Short mmCIF file of C-alpha atoms in Angstrom, two decimals:
data_model
loop_
_atom_site.label_atom_id
_atom_site.label_comp_id
_atom_site.label_asym_id
_atom_site.label_seq_id
_atom_site.Cartn_x
_atom_site.Cartn_y
_atom_site.Cartn_z
CA MET A 114 57.56 161.25 71.54
CA ASP A 115 59.29 158.34 69.77
CA ASN A 116 59.57 158.26 65.97
CA CYS A 117 57.76 161.55 65.62
CA TYR A 118 58.95 162.04 62.05
CA SER A 119 61.12 160.73 59.24
CA VAL A 120 62.28 162.34 56.02
CA SER A 121 63.37 160.35 52.98
CA THR A 122 64.79 162.58 50.25
CA GLN A 123 65.29 159.51 48.01
CA LEU A 124 61.62 158.52 48.27
CA ARG A 125 60.58 162.20 48.37
CA ARG A 126 58.48 161.44 51.42
CA VAL A 127 57.87 162.91 54.87
CA VAL A 128 56.11 160.98 57.62
CA ALA A 129 55.15 162.96 60.69
CA ARG A 130 53.19 162.33 63.84
CA LEU A 131 51.88 165.36 65.63
CA TYR A 132 51.09 165.36 69.32
CA ILE A 133 48.54 167.90 70.37
CA PRO A 134 48.29 167.66 74.15
CA ASP A 135 45.07 169.60 74.58
CA LEU A 136 43.19 170.02 71.33
CA GLN A 137 39.84 171.42 72.37
CA MET A 138 37.71 170.30 69.48
CA THR A 139 34.25 170.18 70.87
CA GLY A 140 31.25 169.23 68.89
CA ASN A 141 27.96 167.57 69.26
CA TYR A 142 27.65 164.04 68.01
CA ARG A 143 24.45 162.09 67.97
CA VAL A 144 24.04 158.36 68.56
CA THR A 145 20.93 156.56 67.44
CA GLY A 146 20.57 152.81 67.68
CA LYS A 147 20.15 150.04 70.19
CA LEU A 148 22.05 149.19 73.34
CA LEU A 149 21.28 145.86 74.99
CA MET A 150 18.30 145.60 72.61
CA LEU A 151 16.91 148.89 73.94
CA PRO A 152 16.47 151.90 71.67
CA ILE A 153 18.87 154.69 72.54
CA ASP A 154 19.26 158.22 71.28
CA GLY A 155 22.00 160.41 72.71
CA GLN A 156 24.69 162.96 72.07
CA GLY A 157 27.95 164.14 73.61
CA GLN A 158 31.34 165.73 73.05
CA PHE A 159 34.81 164.46 72.16
CA ALA A 160 38.41 165.72 72.16
CA ALA A 161 41.00 164.70 69.56
CA LYS A 162 44.45 163.88 70.94
CA TYR A 163 46.77 162.39 68.27
CA VAL A 164 47.04 162.86 64.54
CA THR A 165 49.39 161.01 62.19
CA ILE A 166 50.03 162.68 58.86
CA ILE A 167 51.84 161.20 55.87
CA LEU A 168 53.02 163.80 53.41
CA GLY A 169 53.88 163.38 49.74
CA ARG A 170 54.25 165.56 46.63
CA GLN A 171 51.48 167.26 44.70
CA PRO A 172 52.43 168.69 41.27
CA ARG A 173 51.39 172.31 40.68
CA PRO A 174 50.99 174.09 37.34
CA ASN A 175 53.84 176.53 38.14
CA GLY A 176 56.33 173.64 38.20
CA VAL A 177 56.92 173.87 41.96
CA ASP A 178 55.50 170.81 43.68
CA ALA A 179 53.56 171.27 46.89
CA LEU A 180 53.33 168.90 49.80
CA LYS A 181 50.20 166.76 49.81
CA CYS A 182 48.58 164.94 52.69
CA GLU A 183 48.28 161.40 51.30
CA ASP A 184 47.06 159.73 54.47
CA LEU A 185 45.64 161.02 57.72
CA ALA A 186 45.12 158.61 60.60
CA VAL A 187 43.26 160.01 63.58
CA SER A 188 42.83 158.60 67.06
CA PHE A 189 41.65 160.23 70.24
CA HIS A 190 41.25 159.55 73.91
CA VAL A 191 38.27 160.48 76.05
CA GLY A 192 39.24 161.09 79.66
CA HIS A 193 35.73 160.82 81.03
CA ALA A 194 32.19 161.01 79.74
CA THR A 195 28.85 161.57 81.36
CA MET A 196 25.46 161.51 79.72
CA LYS A 197 21.93 162.44 80.45
CA LEU A 198 19.64 161.24 77.73
CA GLY A 199 16.16 162.60 78.10
CA ASN A 200 12.92 161.04 76.95
CA LEU A 201 14.51 157.67 76.27
CA PHE A 202 11.38 155.66 76.92
CA GLY A 203 8.59 158.19 76.73
CA ALA A 204 6.96 158.76 80.11
CA ASP A 205 8.94 156.05 81.93
CA ASP A 206 11.27 158.36 83.87
CA GLU A 207 12.44 155.63 86.25
CA PHE A 208 13.60 153.40 83.39
CA SER A 209 15.29 156.38 81.69
CA HIS A 210 17.08 157.23 84.94
CA SER A 211 18.23 153.60 85.33
CA LEU A 212 19.59 153.46 81.77
CA ASN A 213 21.32 156.83 82.19
CA GLN A 214 22.96 155.55 85.37
CA PHE A 215 24.05 152.36 83.57
CA LEU A 216 25.54 154.38 80.69
CA ASN A 217 27.40 156.71 83.04
CA ASP A 218 28.73 153.78 85.05
CA ASN A 219 29.87 152.02 81.85
CA TRP A 220 30.86 154.97 79.66
CA GLN A 221 34.22 153.35 78.71
CA LYS A 222 32.45 150.46 76.94
CA LEU A 223 30.20 152.89 75.07
CA ILE A 224 33.22 154.93 73.95
CA GLU A 225 34.93 151.73 72.73
CA GLU A 226 31.93 151.08 70.48
CA LEU A 227 31.81 154.67 69.21
CA GLN A 228 35.55 155.29 68.83
CA THR A 229 35.99 154.03 65.25
CA PRO A 230 33.01 155.90 63.74
CA MET A 231 34.03 159.05 65.62
CA GLU A 232 37.63 158.76 64.37
CA VAL A 233 36.39 158.34 60.79
CA ALA A 234 34.20 161.44 61.13
CA LEU A 235 37.07 163.42 62.64
CA ARG A 236 39.47 162.30 59.89
CA ASP A 237 36.93 163.32 57.24
CA PHE A 238 36.70 166.74 58.89
CA LEU A 239 40.48 167.24 59.29
CA LYS A 240 41.65 165.89 55.89
CA PRO A 241 40.55 168.94 53.84
CA LEU A 242 42.21 171.25 56.40
CA ALA A 243 45.46 169.27 56.16
CA ASP A 244 45.27 169.24 52.35
CA HIS A 245 44.88 173.02 52.25
CA THR A 246 47.65 173.64 54.79
CA PHE A 247 50.21 171.40 53.10
CA SER A 248 49.34 172.60 49.58
CA THR A 249 50.89 175.96 50.50
CA LEU A 250 54.32 174.42 51.26
CA ASN A 251 56.91 173.87 48.52
CA ALA A 252 57.99 170.23 48.46
CA ASP A 253 61.55 171.07 47.34
CA ASP A 254 62.06 173.25 50.42
CA ILE A 255 61.36 170.23 52.64
CA LEU A 256 62.49 167.24 50.52
CA SER A 257 65.58 168.54 48.69
CA ASN A 258 68.97 166.95 49.42
#
């Protein structure tokens, strides 16, 4: 993993990239909208793969600064996706089957469209966890000369 971290005691800054090879974050997400001008409503799962964390200082009342997560960039990779969306077009089972087949054959394109909103949602979920974790670490222990 190249450039996985850097520490600047002069700038009082730590930049770290964490690689989590098999983070099994599973959750249901729901997609509602239009695909090829057709209404679509579906859901699926995702797995987060990479997280970049930028750490800084957070003053504390006791005079000992804590580390603070100032920025959290999240990206992930989906290895494969399959979908079965039921009741897409009411009683038209043949059309629903055809659209499901199209989505499963072209899942990469669908993931490309959903990647940014899913990364934003994942970042919003992980940021408070990172803030809490880093707030327990003393900045001077990490950033002192």
